[in-house]
Structures are given as C-alpha cells and as structure tokens.
Coordinates of C-alpha atoms in Angstrom, one line a residue:
M1486 CA 97.4 -75.9 -117.3
P1487 CA 96.0 -72.4 -118.0
I1488 CA 92.5 -72.2 -119.4
A1489 CA 91.9 -70.7 -122.8
C1490 CA 90.2 -67.3 -122.8
H1491 CA 86.9 -68.4 -124.3
T1492 CA 86.1 -70.7 -121.3
G1493 CA 86.4 -70.6 -117.6
H1494 CA 85.8 -67.5 -115.4
V1495 CA 86.2 -64.7 -118.0
Q1496 CA 83.2 -62.4 -117.6
F1497 CA 84.4 -59.6 -119.8
A1498 CA 86.1 -60.0 -123.2
V1499 CA 87.4 -57.0 -125.1
L1500 CA 90.0 -58.6 -127.4
G1501 CA 87.4 -58.4 -130.2
P1502 CA 83.8 -57.1 -130.1
L1503 CA 82.8 -56.7 -126.5
E1504 CA 81.3 -59.8 -124.8
V1505 CA 79.8 -59.9 -121.3
R1506 CA 79.4 -63.4 -120.1
D1507 CA 77.3 -65.1 -117.4
G1508 CA 78.4 -68.6 -116.6
G1509 CA 80.0 -68.9 -120.1
E1510 CA 76.9 -67.7 -121.9
V1511 CA 77.2 -64.4 -123.8
I1512 CA 74.7 -61.7 -122.7
D1513 CA 73.2 -60.2 -125.9
A1514 CA 70.8 -57.8 -124.3
L1515 CA 73.2 -54.8 -123.9
A1516 CA 72.3 -51.7 -125.8
R1517 CA 74.9 -49.9 -127.8
K1518 CA 75.5 -47.1 -125.2
Q1519 CA 75.7 -49.7 -122.4
R1520 CA 78.4 -51.6 -124.4
Q1521 CA 80.3 -48.4 -124.8
I1522 CA 80.1 -47.7 -121.1
V1523 CA 81.4 -51.2 -120.2
A1524 CA 84.2 -51.0 -122.8
R1525 CA 85.3 -47.6 -121.6
L1526 CA 85.3 -48.6 -117.9
L1527 CA 87.3 -51.7 -118.9
V1528 CA 90.1 -49.6 -120.5
T1529 CA 90.9 -48.7 -116.8
P1530 CA 89.3 -51.5 -114.8
N1531 CA 88.9 -51.1 -111.0
R1532 CA 89.5 -47.3 -111.4
F1533 CA 87.1 -44.5 -111.4
V1534 CA 86.4 -42.6 -114.6
A1535 CA 85.0 -39.1 -114.0
T1536 CA 81.3 -38.6 -115.0
D1537 CA 82.2 -35.6 -117.2
R1538 CA 84.9 -37.6 -118.9
L1539 CA 82.5 -40.4 -119.7
L1540 CA 80.1 -37.9 -121.2
D1541 CA 82.8 -36.2 -123.2
E1542 CA 84.0 -39.4 -124.7
L1543 CA 80.7 -41.3 -125.2
W1544 CA 77.9 -38.7 -125.7
D1545 CA 77.3 -36.7 -128.8
D1546 CA 76.2 -33.6 -126.8
P1547 CA 77.8 -34.0 -123.3
A1548 CA 76.9 -30.5 -122.3
S1549 CA 73.1 -30.9 -122.8
P1550 CA 70.9 -30.6 -119.7
G1551 CA 69.8 -34.2 -119.8
A1552 CA 73.2 -35.8 -120.5
K1553 CA 74.0 -36.8 -116.9
S1554 CA 70.6 -38.1 -116.3
S1555 CA 70.9 -40.2 -119.5
L1556 CA 74.2 -41.6 -118.3
Q1557 CA 72.7 -42.5 -114.9
A1558 CA 69.8 -44.2 -116.6
Q1559 CA 72.1 -46.2 -118.9
V1560 CA 74.2 -47.3 -115.9
S1561 CA 71.0 -48.3 -114.0
R1562 CA 69.9 -50.5 -116.9
L1563 CA 73.4 -51.9 -117.3
R1564 CA 73.6 -53.1 -113.7
K1565 CA 70.4 -55.1 -114.2
R1566 CA 71.9 -57.0 -117.0
L1567 CA 75.3 -57.8 -115.5
P1568 CA 76.1 -61.1 -113.7
R1569 CA 77.1 -59.0 -110.6
P1570 CA 75.1 -55.7 -110.6
D1571 CA 77.3 -54.3 -107.8
S1572 CA 80.4 -54.6 -110.0
V1573 CA 79.5 -51.1 -111.4
V1574 CA 80.3 -48.6 -108.6
G1575 CA 79.3 -45.0 -108.8
D1576 CA 79.9 -42.0 -106.5
R1577 CA 81.0 -38.4 -106.7
R1578 CA 84.2 -39.4 -108.5
G1579 CA 82.4 -41.1 -111.4
Y1580 CA 82.0 -44.7 -112.2
R1581 CA 84.2 -47.8 -111.8
L1582 CA 83.8 -51.4 -113.0
D1583 CA 85.2 -53.9 -110.5
V1584 CA 86.9 -56.8 -112.2
G1585 CA 88.5 -59.9 -110.5
P1586 CA 91.8 -61.3 -111.6
D1587 CA 90.2 -64.0 -113.8
D1588 CA 87.3 -61.9 -115.1
L1589 CA 89.0 -60.0 -118.0
D1590 CA 90.4 -61.6 -121.1
V1591 CA 93.2 -59.0 -121.4
W1592 CA 94.6 -60.1 -118.1
R1593 CA 94.3 -63.7 -119.0
F1594 CA 96.1 -63.0 -122.3
E1595 CA 98.9 -61.0 -120.6
R1596 CA 99.4 -63.8 -118.0
L1597 CA 99.7 -66.5 -120.7
L1598 CA 102.0 -64.3 -122.7
G1599 CA 104.2 -63.9 -119.6
E1600 CA 104.2 -67.7 -119.0
G1601 CA 105.1 -68.3 -122.7
R1602 CA 108.0 -65.8 -122.6
A1603 CA 109.3 -67.3 -119.4
A1604 CA 109.3 -70.8 -121.0
L1605 CA 111.3 -69.4 -123.9
D1606 CA 113.8 -67.7 -121.6
E1607 CA 114.2 -71.0 -119.7
G1608 CA 114.9 -73.0 -122.9
R1609 CA 111.5 -74.8 -122.9
P1610 CA 110.1 -74.1 -126.4
D1611 CA 107.5 -76.9 -126.3
D1612 CA 105.9 -75.4 -123.1
A1613 CA 106.3 -71.9 -124.6
A1614 CA 104.3 -73.0 -127.7
V1615 CA 101.4 -74.3 -125.6
R1616 CA 101.2 -71.1 -123.5
L1617 CA 101.5 -68.8 -126.5
D1618 CA 98.9 -70.7 -128.5
E1619 CA 96.5 -70.3 -125.5
A1620 CA 97.4 -66.6 -125.3
L1621 CA 96.6 -66.0 -129.0
T1622 CA 93.3 -67.8 -128.7
C1623 CA 92.1 -65.0 -126.4
W1624 CA 91.9 -62.8 -129.5
R1625 CA 88.7 -62.7 -131.6
G1626 CA 89.3 -59.4 -133.5
E1627 CA 90.4 -55.9 -132.9
P1628 CA 90.4 -54.8 -129.2
F1629 CA 88.1 -52.2 -127.7
L1630 CA 86.2 -51.7 -130.9
E1631 CA 83.5 -49.8 -129.1
V1632 CA 85.8 -47.0 -127.8
A1633 CA 89.0 -47.4 -130.0
E1634 CA 88.4 -44.4 -132.3
D1635 CA 89.7 -41.8 -129.8
G1636 CA 90.8 -41.1 -126.3
P1637 CA 92.2 -43.7 -123.9
G1638 CA 90.5 -46.6 -125.7
R1639 CA 92.7 -45.9 -128.8
G1640 CA 95.9 -45.9 -126.8
E1641 CA 95.0 -49.1 -125.0
A1642 CA 94.0 -50.8 -128.2
A1643 CA 97.3 -49.9 -129.8
R1644 CA 99.2 -51.2 -126.8
L1645 CA 97.4 -54.5 -126.9
A1646 CA 97.8 -54.9 -130.7
E1647 CA 101.6 -54.5 -130.1
L1648 CA 101.5 -57.2 -127.4
R1649 CA 99.6 -59.5 -129.8
L1650 CA 102.3 -59.1 -132.4
I1651 CA 104.9 -59.9 -129.7
A1652 CA 103.0 -63.0 -128.8
A1653 CA 102.9 -64.1 -132.5
A1654 CA 106.6 -63.4 -132.9
D1655 CA 107.4 -65.4 -129.7
R1656 CA 105.3 -68.3 -131.0
I1657 CA 107.5 -68.3 -134.1
R1658 CA 110.6 -68.2 -131.9
A1659 CA 109.2 -71.3 -130.1
D1660 CA 108.9 -73.2 -133.4
I1661 CA 112.5 -72.3 -134.3
G1662 CA 113.6 -73.5 -130.9
R1663 CA 111.7 -76.7 -131.3
G1664 CA 113.5 -77.5 -134.6
L1665 CA 110.5 -76.7 -136.8
P1666 CA 111.7 -73.8 -139.0
A1667 CA 109.2 -74.7 -141.8
D1668 CA 106.3 -74.2 -139.3
A1669 CA 107.9 -70.9 -138.3
L1670 CA 108.0 -69.7 -141.9
A1671 CA 104.4 -70.6 -142.4
R1672 CA 103.4 -68.5 -139.5
L1673 CA 105.6 -65.6 -140.7
E1674 CA 104.2 -65.2 -144.1
P1675 CA 100.8 -63.7 -143.2
L1676 CA 102.4 -61.5 -140.5
L1677 CA 104.9 -60.0 -142.9
L1678 CA 102.1 -59.1 -145.3
V1679 CA 100.7 -56.8 -142.7
H1680 CA 103.9 -55.8 -140.9
E1681 CA 106.4 -55.6 -143.8
Y1682 CA 108.7 -53.1 -142.1
D1683 CA 108.9 -54.9 -138.8
E1684 CA 112.6 -55.8 -138.4
R1685 CA 111.9 -58.3 -135.7
L1686 CA 109.9 -60.5 -138.1
W1687 CA 112.6 -60.2 -140.8
V1688 CA 115.2 -61.4 -138.3
L1689 CA 113.0 -64.4 -137.5
R1690 CA 112.5 -65.1 -141.2
I1691 CA 116.2 -65.0 -142.0
T1692 CA 116.8 -67.3 -139.0
A1693 CA 114.2 -69.8 -140.0
L1694 CA 115.4 -69.9 -143.6
Y1695 CA 119.0 -70.5 -142.4
A1696 CA 117.8 -73.2 -139.9
S1697 CA 116.1 -74.9 -142.9
G1698 CA 119.4 -75.2 -144.7
R1699 CA 118.6 -72.3 -147.1
Q1700 CA 121.5 -70.0 -146.6
S1701 CA 121.1 -68.3 -150.0
D1702 CA 117.4 -67.6 -149.4
A1703 CA 118.3 -66.2 -146.0
L1704 CA 120.7 -63.7 -147.5
D1705 CA 118.2 -62.8 -150.2
A1706 CA 115.6 -62.1 -147.5
Y1707 CA 118.0 -59.7 -145.8
Q1708 CA 118.6 -57.9 -149.1
R1709 CA 114.8 -57.7 -149.7
C1710 CA 114.2 -56.3 -146.3
R1711 CA 117.0 -53.7 -146.7
R1712 CA 115.5 -52.6 -150.1
L1713 CA 112.1 -52.1 -148.4
L1714 CA 113.6 -50.0 -145.6
V1715 CA 115.8 -47.9 -147.8
D1716 CA 113.4 -47.4 -150.7
D1717 CA 110.2 -46.8 -148.7
L1718 CA 111.5 -45.3 -145.4
G1719 CA 115.0 -44.0 -146.2
L1720 CA 116.4 -46.2 -143.3
E1721 CA 119.2 -48.7 -143.1
P1722 CA 118.7 -52.0 -141.4
G1723 CA 119.1 -52.0 -137.6
L1724 CA 121.7 -53.6 -135.5
D1725 CA 119.8 -56.9 -135.0
L1726 CA 119.3 -57.4 -138.8
R1727 CA 122.9 -56.6 -139.6
R1728 CA 124.0 -59.1 -136.9
V1729 CA 121.8 -61.9 -138.2
E1730 CA 123.1 -61.4 -141.7
Q1731 CA 126.6 -61.6 -140.5
R1732 CA 125.8 -64.8 -138.6
V1733 CA 124.5 -66.3 -141.8
L1734 CA 127.6 -65.2 -143.7
D1735 CA 129.7 -66.8 -141.0
Q1736 CA 127.6 -70.0 -141.1
D1737 CA 127.1 -69.8 -137.4
P1738 CA 125.9 -73.3 -136.3
A1739 CA 124.1 -71.8 -133.2
L1740 CA 121.8 -69.7 -135.4
G1741 CA 118.4 -71.3 -135.4
A1742 CA 119.4 -73.9 -132.9
P1743 CA 117.2 -74.7 -129.9
I1744 CA 116.9 -71.7 -127.6
P1745 CA 119.3 -72.0 -124.7
P1746 CA 118.2 -71.3 -121.1
R1747 CA 118.5 -67.6 -120.1
S1748 CA 118.7 -66.4 -116.6
S1749 CA 115.4 -64.8 -115.7
A1750 CA 113.7 -63.9 -112.5
S1751 CA 110.3 -63.0 -113.8
P1752 CA 107.7 -64.1 -116.4
T1753 CA 108.8 -61.4 -118.8
G1754 CA 112.5 -62.2 -118.6
F1755 CA 113.3 -59.1 -116.5
A1756 CA 114.3 -58.8 -112.9
R1757 CA 111.5 -58.1 -110.5
P1758 CA 112.2 -55.6 -107.8
A1759 CA 111.6 -58.2 -105.1
D1760 CA 114.2 -60.5 -106.6
A1761 CA 116.8 -57.7 -106.3
G1762 CA 116.0 -57.2 -102.7
L1763 CA 113.7 -54.2 -103.3
D1764 CA 110.5 -54.2 -101.3
L1765 CA 108.5 -51.6 -103.2
P1766 CA 105.3 -50.0 -101.8
P1767 CA 102.2 -50.4 -104.0
V1768 CA 101.3 -48.0 -106.8
E1769 CA 98.7 -45.5 -105.7
Y1770 CA 96.4 -43.2 -107.7
T1771 CA 95.1 -39.6 -107.5
T1772 CA 92.5 -38.0 -109.7
R1773 CA 92.7 -34.3 -110.6
A1774 CA 89.4 -32.6 -109.6
D1775 CA 89.6 -30.1 -112.5
D1776 CA 89.9 -32.5 -115.5
G1777 CA 89.3 -36.0 -114.0
V1778 CA 92.7 -37.3 -115.1
T1779 CA 94.0 -40.1 -112.9
L1780 CA 97.8 -40.2 -112.2
A1781 CA 99.7 -43.2 -110.8
Y1782 CA 102.4 -42.6 -108.3
R1783 CA 104.6 -44.4 -105.8
V1784 CA 106.3 -43.3 -102.6
V1785 CA 109.7 -44.8 -101.8
G1786 CA 111.7 -44.4 -98.6
A1787 CA 111.5 -41.8 -95.9
G1788 CA 113.4 -38.7 -94.8
A1789 CA 113.0 -35.0 -93.9
I1790 CA 113.4 -33.8 -97.5
D1791 CA 110.8 -34.7 -100.1
V1792 CA 112.1 -35.4 -103.7
L1793 CA 109.9 -35.7 -106.8
W1794 CA 111.4 -37.5 -109.8
V1795 CA 109.9 -36.0 -113.0
P1796 CA 110.8 -38.6 -115.7
D1797 CA 111.8 -38.0 -119.3
Y1798 CA 109.7 -38.8 -122.3
L1799 CA 109.0 -42.4 -121.2
S1800 CA 107.7 -43.5 -117.8
H1801 CA 106.2 -46.7 -116.3
L1802 CA 106.2 -47.1 -112.6
D1803 CA 106.7 -50.9 -112.7
V1804 CA 109.0 -51.3 -115.7
V1805 CA 111.6 -48.7 -114.6
W1806 CA 112.4 -50.9 -111.6
E1807 CA 113.2 -53.9 -113.7
H1808 CA 116.5 -52.7 -114.9
P1809 CA 119.3 -52.5 -112.3
A1810 CA 120.7 -49.2 -113.6
Y1811 CA 117.4 -47.4 -113.4
A1812 CA 116.6 -49.0 -110.0
A1813 CA 120.0 -48.0 -108.6
Y1814 CA 119.4 -44.4 -109.8
L1815 CA 116.0 -44.3 -108.1
C1816 CA 117.4 -45.8 -104.9
G1817 CA 120.1 -43.2 -105.0
L1818 CA 117.5 -40.5 -105.1
G1819 CA 115.7 -42.3 -102.3
R1820 CA 118.8 -41.7 -100.1
V1821 CA 118.4 -38.0 -100.6
G1822 CA 115.0 -38.0 -99.0
R1823 CA 111.4 -39.4 -99.3
L1824 CA 111.1 -40.1 -103.1
F1825 CA 107.9 -39.7 -105.1
T1826 CA 107.8 -41.2 -108.6
Y1827 CA 104.8 -41.0 -111.0
D1828 CA 103.7 -41.7 -114.5
K1829 CA 102.9 -38.7 -116.7
R1830 CA 99.4 -38.4 -118.1
G1831 CA 99.1 -40.4 -121.3
Q1832 CA 101.8 -42.9 -120.2
G1833 CA 102.4 -46.0 -118.1
L1834 CA 99.9 -46.6 -115.4
S1835 CA 98.3 -43.1 -115.6
D1836 CA 95.3 -42.3 -117.7
R1837 CA 96.0 -42.7 -121.5
T1838 CA 94.8 -39.2 -122.4
P1839 CA 94.6 -38.1 -126.1
G1840 CA 96.8 -35.3 -127.5
H1841 CA 99.8 -33.7 -125.9
A1842 CA 99.2 -31.6 -122.8
S1843 CA 100.9 -28.2 -122.3
A1844 CA 103.9 -27.9 -120.0
T1845 CA 101.6 -26.0 -117.6
V1846 CA 99.1 -28.8 -117.4
R1847 CA 101.9 -31.3 -116.9
A1848 CA 103.4 -29.2 -114.2
Q1849 CA 100.1 -29.1 -112.5
D1850 CA 100.1 -32.9 -112.6
A1851 CA 103.4 -32.9 -110.8
L1852 CA 101.9 -30.6 -108.1
A1853 CA 98.8 -32.8 -107.9
V1854 CA 101.1 -35.7 -107.0
L1855 CA 102.7 -33.6 -104.2
D1856 CA 99.1 -32.9 -103.0
A1857 CA 98.3 -36.6 -103.0
V1858 CA 101.3 -37.5 -100.8
G1859 CA 100.8 -34.6 -98.5
S1860 CA 104.0 -32.8 -99.4
D1861 CA 104.1 -29.0 -98.9
R1862 CA 107.5 -28.5 -100.6
A1863 CA 109.8 -30.8 -102.5
V1864 CA 113.1 -30.9 -104.5
L1865 CA 112.1 -31.5 -108.1
V1866 CA 114.5 -33.6 -110.2
G1867 CA 113.8 -33.7 -114.0
C1868 CA 115.6 -35.3 -116.9
S1869 CA 115.2 -34.0 -120.5
E1870 CA 111.5 -33.2 -121.0
G1871 CA 111.0 -33.8 -117.2
A1872 CA 113.3 -30.9 -116.5
E1873 CA 111.0 -28.6 -118.5
I1874 CA 108.0 -29.8 -116.5
A1875 CA 109.9 -29.3 -113.2
A1876 CA 111.0 -25.8 -114.2
T1877 CA 107.4 -24.9 -115.2
A1878 CA 106.2 -26.1 -111.8
A1879 CA 108.8 -24.0 -110.1
T1880 CA 107.4 -20.9 -111.8
V1881 CA 103.8 -21.8 -111.4
A1882 CA 104.1 -22.6 -107.7
P1883 CA 107.6 -21.5 -106.4
H1884 CA 106.4 -21.9 -102.8
R1885 CA 106.0 -25.7 -103.4
V1886 CA 109.5 -26.2 -104.9
A1887 CA 112.4 -26.3 -102.4
A1888 CA 115.0 -26.6 -105.2
L1889 CA 115.3 -27.6 -108.8
V1890 CA 117.6 -30.1 -110.5
M1891 CA 117.7 -30.2 -114.3
F1892 CA 119.6 -32.9 -116.2
G1893 CA 120.2 -33.0 -120.0
S1894 CA 117.6 -30.4 -120.9
G1895 CA 117.3 -27.7 -123.6
P1896 CA 114.6 -25.0 -123.7
A1897 CA 113.7 -25.2 -127.4
C1898 CA 114.3 -27.1 -130.6
E1899 CA 115.0 -24.2 -132.9
V1900 CA 116.0 -20.6 -132.2
D1901 CA 117.7 -18.3 -134.8
D1902 CA 121.5 -18.5 -134.6
A1903 CA 121.5 -20.6 -131.4
D1904 CA 124.2 -23.2 -131.2
W1905 CA 122.4 -25.1 -128.4
C1906 CA 119.4 -26.2 -130.5
I1907 CA 118.7 -29.3 -132.5
P1908 CA 116.9 -28.3 -135.7
R1909 CA 113.2 -29.1 -135.4
D1910 CA 113.1 -31.2 -138.6
E1911 CA 116.0 -33.3 -137.4
Y1912 CA 114.4 -33.9 -134.0
V1913 CA 111.1 -35.0 -135.6
R1914 CA 112.9 -37.2 -138.1
W1915 CA 114.8 -38.9 -135.3
M1916 CA 111.6 -39.5 -133.3
E1917 CA 110.0 -41.0 -136.5
W1918 CA 113.0 -43.2 -136.8
A1919 CA 112.6 -44.4 -133.2
A1920 CA 108.8 -44.9 -133.8
A1921 CA 109.5 -47.1 -136.8
R1922 CA 111.6 -49.4 -134.4
W1923 CA 109.4 -48.9 -131.4
G1924 CA 109.6 -51.7 -128.9
T1925 CA 113.1 -52.9 -130.0
G1926 CA 115.2 -50.7 -127.7
R1927 CA 117.2 -49.3 -130.6
S1928 CA 116.6 -45.8 -129.4
L1929 CA 119.5 -46.5 -127.0
E1930 CA 121.9 -46.1 -129.9
A1931 CA 121.3 -42.3 -129.6
L1932 CA 120.1 -41.9 -126.0
A1933 CA 122.5 -44.2 -124.2
P1934 CA 125.5 -45.3 -126.4
S1935 CA 127.1 -47.0 -123.4
A1936 CA 124.2 -49.4 -123.2
A1937 CA 123.2 -49.8 -126.8
A1938 CA 125.2 -53.0 -127.4
D1939 CA 123.8 -54.7 -124.3
P1940 CA 121.0 -57.1 -125.3
V1941 CA 119.5 -57.0 -121.8
A1942 CA 119.4 -53.2 -121.8
R1943 CA 117.9 -53.1 -125.3
D1944 CA 115.2 -55.7 -124.4
W1945 CA 114.3 -53.8 -121.3
Y1946 CA 114.2 -50.4 -123.0
G1947 CA 112.1 -51.9 -125.8
R1948 CA 109.7 -53.2 -123.1
L1949 CA 109.6 -49.7 -121.5
E1950 CA 108.8 -48.2 -124.9
R1951 CA 105.9 -50.7 -125.5
Q1952 CA 104.4 -50.3 -122.0
T1953 CA 104.7 -46.5 -121.9
T1954 CA 103.0 -45.5 -125.2
T1955 CA 102.5 -46.3 -128.8
P1956 CA 104.6 -45.4 -131.9
A1957 CA 101.8 -43.1 -133.2
N1958 CA 101.6 -41.3 -129.9
I1959 CA 105.3 -40.8 -129.7
V1960 CA 105.5 -39.2 -133.2
D1961 CA 102.6 -36.9 -132.2
Y1962 CA 104.5 -36.1 -129.0
A1963 CA 107.6 -35.2 -131.0
R1964 CA 105.8 -32.9 -133.3
Q1965 CA 104.1 -31.1 -130.4
N1966 CA 107.3 -31.0 -128.3
S1967 CA 109.4 -29.6 -131.2
R1968 CA 107.3 -26.4 -131.0
T1969 CA 107.8 -25.8 -127.3
D1970 CA 110.1 -23.1 -126.0
Y1971 CA 110.4 -22.5 -122.3
S1972 CA 113.4 -20.1 -122.5
G1973 CA 111.0 -17.3 -121.5
L1974 CA 110.4 -18.6 -118.0
L1975 CA 114.1 -19.0 -117.2
P1976 CA 114.6 -15.4 -115.9
R1977 CA 111.5 -15.9 -113.6
L1978 CA 113.0 -18.9 -111.8
R1979 CA 113.7 -18.0 -108.2
V1980 CA 114.5 -21.3 -106.6
P1981 CA 117.9 -22.9 -106.0
T1982 CA 118.8 -24.6 -109.2
L1983 CA 121.4 -27.3 -110.2
I1984 CA 122.0 -27.9 -113.9
L1985 CA 123.7 -31.1 -114.9
H1986 CA 124.7 -32.0 -118.4
R1987 CA 126.8 -34.6 -120.1
R1988 CA 128.6 -34.2 -123.4
D1989 CA 125.9 -36.0 -125.3
E1990 CA 124.6 -35.4 -128.8
T1991 CA 120.9 -35.7 -128.1
V1992 CA 120.8 -32.3 -126.4
P1993 CA 124.0 -30.4 -127.0
V1994 CA 126.0 -29.4 -124.0
A1995 CA 125.6 -25.8 -125.1
A1996 CA 122.0 -26.1 -124.1
G1997 CA 123.0 -26.7 -120.5
R1998 CA 125.3 -23.8 -120.5
Y1999 CA 122.5 -21.6 -121.9
L2000 CA 120.2 -22.6 -119.0
A2001 CA 122.9 -21.8 -116.5
D2002 CA 123.4 -18.3 -118.0
R2003 CA 119.7 -17.5 -117.9
I2004 CA 118.8 -18.8 -114.5
T2005 CA 119.8 -16.5 -111.7
G2006 CA 122.2 -18.1 -109.3
A2007 CA 122.1 -21.5 -111.0
R2008 CA 124.9 -24.0 -110.3
Y2009 CA 126.2 -25.7 -113.5
V2010 CA 128.1 -29.0 -113.6
E2011 CA 129.3 -30.5 -116.8
L2012 CA 129.8 -34.3 -116.5
D2013 CA 131.8 -36.8 -118.4
G2014 CA 130.0 -39.3 -120.7
T2015 CA 127.7 -39.3 -123.7
D2016 CA 124.5 -40.9 -122.3
H2017 CA 121.5 -38.6 -122.5
L2018 CA 119.5 -40.9 -120.1
V2019 CA 120.6 -40.1 -116.6
W2020 CA 120.4 -43.6 -115.2
F2021 CA 123.0 -45.0 -117.7
G2022 CA 126.6 -44.1 -117.6
D2023 CA 128.3 -42.7 -114.4
T2024 CA 125.2 -42.2 -112.3
D2025 CA 127.3 -42.1 -109.1
A2026 CA 128.7 -38.8 -110.3
V2027 CA 125.2 -37.5 -110.9
L2028 CA 123.9 -38.6 -107.5
R2029 CA 126.9 -37.1 -105.7
E2030 CA 126.2 -33.7 -107.3
I2031 CA 122.5 -33.9 -106.3
E2032 CA 123.3 -35.0 -102.7
N2033 CA 125.9 -32.3 -102.2
F2034 CA 123.5 -29.7 -103.7
V2035 CA 120.6 -30.7 -101.5
E2036 CA 122.8 -30.9 -98.4
G2037 CA 123.9 -27.3 -99.1
L2038 CA 120.2 -26.1 -99.0
S2039 CA 120.0 -26.6 -95.2

C-alpha cells in the first residue's frame, strides 16, 4: 500500500508551506532566502536554473554588484542544513536540486492520483477511494507559497491546484461508484462554494442527487447551474451538463450506478506509447545561453532530411503521444525524415516562463532546438500559431530552413476590410470561453468537430490542456496573440513553402489563400474537412502532401 505523503522518504514538501525533512523531522533552521531558493529549484527539480534567472526572480536588486556573491553565500549555508549537502549542484549553468523519486511530495501525490484514476477506470471504486484519500493527504495548503507570486512558480502552483481539484472530483466519483451518493454530496458542497462555475462538479452533483432518488432536486440543480453560467458568464451549459440532464429526464438506470470497467493501458486512463508499440527516446533538454530558458525536446526516427514539428497553442511532449491520432500524425512526419518535437517556452516540459514571448524569441527557441540536435537545416512544419513561429524562423535564419510547411494559419486577427480575419474581440471571447472550461476538452467543439463527440478524445484533450498551461495563462496568451500580425514578413520569405488549409471556421480558409498570394512561389493546397487541429480528420491527405512536397525538394 502506498505511504501517505507526511511519512516515509519524502524530504521536500511543497504542497503547502515549504518543509525540508531529515528522517521525518522538519528542519526549521532555513532562512527566508534559503527557503525561496529551495522552492524555486523544486519548481523544476533535477534541472539547472540559470544564476541570473534565480537572481531576477528572488533578489530585490539582481543587478547589484554583490548579488551573485549573496546567492553563493546563501547556497553555501543551505547545503550545510540539508540532509544531503551534495543535492544542490552548482556550475556555470546555474544551480540544480537533485531529488529522488520518493523525495518530493508532488511526485508522490501525482503517483497516488494516477493509481486512483486507474482504479476508477478499472471499476474498482473502493481501491480508488483509498488511493485518492492518500493523494489528498499530501496537501497541507497552497503549493509553492514561497515563489508563487510570479514566474514559473505561479504556473506550477496553478497546475498543481488543478490536479488537486481533479483528485477531489475523482474522490467524489469513487463515492458514487461505491453506492454512497450522500457521501459524495457532502464532499461536493464545500468544493462548489469555491468553484461554483466548474461544470464537472455540477455534473457530479446532479448524478449524486439522482443516485439518491432525488430526480426533482437533480433537475433543479441543473437549472441552478444554468442560471449561474448564463447570468454571470453569458454561457450556456456544456455538452456534458446537457447530457446528464437528459439522462435524468430519461430516468436512465445506469446514471449513478457503480462505475463499469474501462479499458485503460496506463495509470491515467490513456494509452502509453509503449503499449501502442512505440519505443520513444527519452525527453532531452537544452538551455538557451542568452536568457537561461530550458526547452524540452525529443528526437524520433532517422533519415537524411531533418524535420522540426512546431506545435500549435498547446504542447506537451509526453501527452501528445497518448492519443492515437496525434501519435499517428507524428509517426507520419517521422517517415519523412528525422523528426524533432519540442515544447514551447511556458508550456509542457519546458520552463514555465511568465508572459507571452514575441514570435522572434519563439523562433529563436525553435532554432535553439536545431542547435541542440546538431541539425544545420531542417524542414519546419507548423500548425496554427506554430506556423507563425516557423515562418518567423525562416526569415530570421533562412539558411537553417530547408523548407516551410504551414497548416491552418492566418497572419493576423484583425485587418481593415480583410475577409480572412477573425475579429479580435471574437477571438479573445472564444479563448475566454475555452479557459472557463479548461481541462474538459470542450475546445474540440470548435477546433476539431469530428472528434468533439468522442469521450476519449475529449478526456485526452482536456488532459493536454491541463498539462500544457493554466486557464489564466491561456487568456493572457489570447490577448497577446490577438495583437500579432506577421503579414509583413510574408514577402521576405525565400524558402520553398507549402500552405495547407482545411475549410474550418477557426481560421477562415481565406487566410490560407492570403498567405499563398503573398509568399513568392508558395504551393497552396485546400483540403477537405473542418478540423483546425491537423492530427484530427483526414491526416493521411495532409501527410501525403507533405511527403510529396519534401520529395520534390531533392
């Protein structure tokens, strides 16, 4: 049986005020600055954080002559107080805190959460309740309090808070599956006081009420939730809420019954790459020398041609391989040549940087990945926002770009009298709508209509949303992105370019035609389908066009 987080081997606890433990005893002798250093290094454990970045984030005057000496002195004192002084490693790259698999309460929590979700998926709600209770006991308060105000600490704190809510919701699911709807309702009440707009919790409340034999109360709960959403947010209930209401109206006997087993190959209920016959190389990291940002990347396959996949607005190197459609698309790109995939700064396994970097900075990130893998030139393939990054890289360093593939992209949100633009306010409103449902996968209703009704696809995309970034960050991203306009660089593109566009409504097909008209020698192909996300829909047609285009380069 797993050990609760407050006992056993955990040396570092960040799910609440920072605790450093030695043999189960809390070390109280750490000064405030030392606590901040430990907390910041634990945001990205086992990875170097640049010295300048530590100073910028933790020191009031990072540029002062004595700042670096002060940091070195604090680290020296810190080492003397830790159970393993050599766990803090320092060199020219900065500082790193080495943490074993059982040393950090975050990892213990995530492992227990995975075990609990697996038990739910396999129809074992009693076991799920035990694991999820243990997961929730890892929490003592708000995470990363010492560094949560700004920077990567804030992003990680938000991610963990979302996982805590997921664990609490799954614990309620376990009670319903155990035939204890009254217990489920008792757990729901305090959660809904804090998360009153969370549709997942309302679905559980309606289900628990119905399972208690209170059909009328269940329907009243739906109406109450709908009034909240409409009056306060101007939103209609989502698909899951509408479905559970209909099941109550239909007096569905399966609603609220014990959870049936669900096929699952991994602790999270999603297929692991290994279970699909994919032997993926490990994730690697590279740190930019100029700003200290660390980027996560992976190299897949081999071949004479190098291909860099520049993802759209969401990226997570592990999660993308968990859905067969995305995995098949990446495998298809891997047939074209040696494939490089990476997580953009601020997302996935790369550093959670504050703010929204410019397209030039993000293009330099893509080039930094090429440097890390030793690639002199590559074909850059970008979808949506990724196409802008790829195109910018092709203008910043055309000698590094053998060819450019742009899918589903438009150069700007709003230009006078342009039929290829989505109005800026409409774009931001849509992103705010998506953020209000972050982690549910409902964004697929607009981004991939062909997959929107598939519960597995929605669950997976919700997981991708949660693991990539936070609702607040995605709204900030939308506001910043709505003001970008890369139409000015189009006439300067001098690399072979393929533009692919489906007839989707997210980015009007006229935007693809506009790109083709402005890029000298560009090849334009209009594809059937309405999915904006390239890996859903007819991906075979997309891959055929890319393969034919690349073959024609030789």
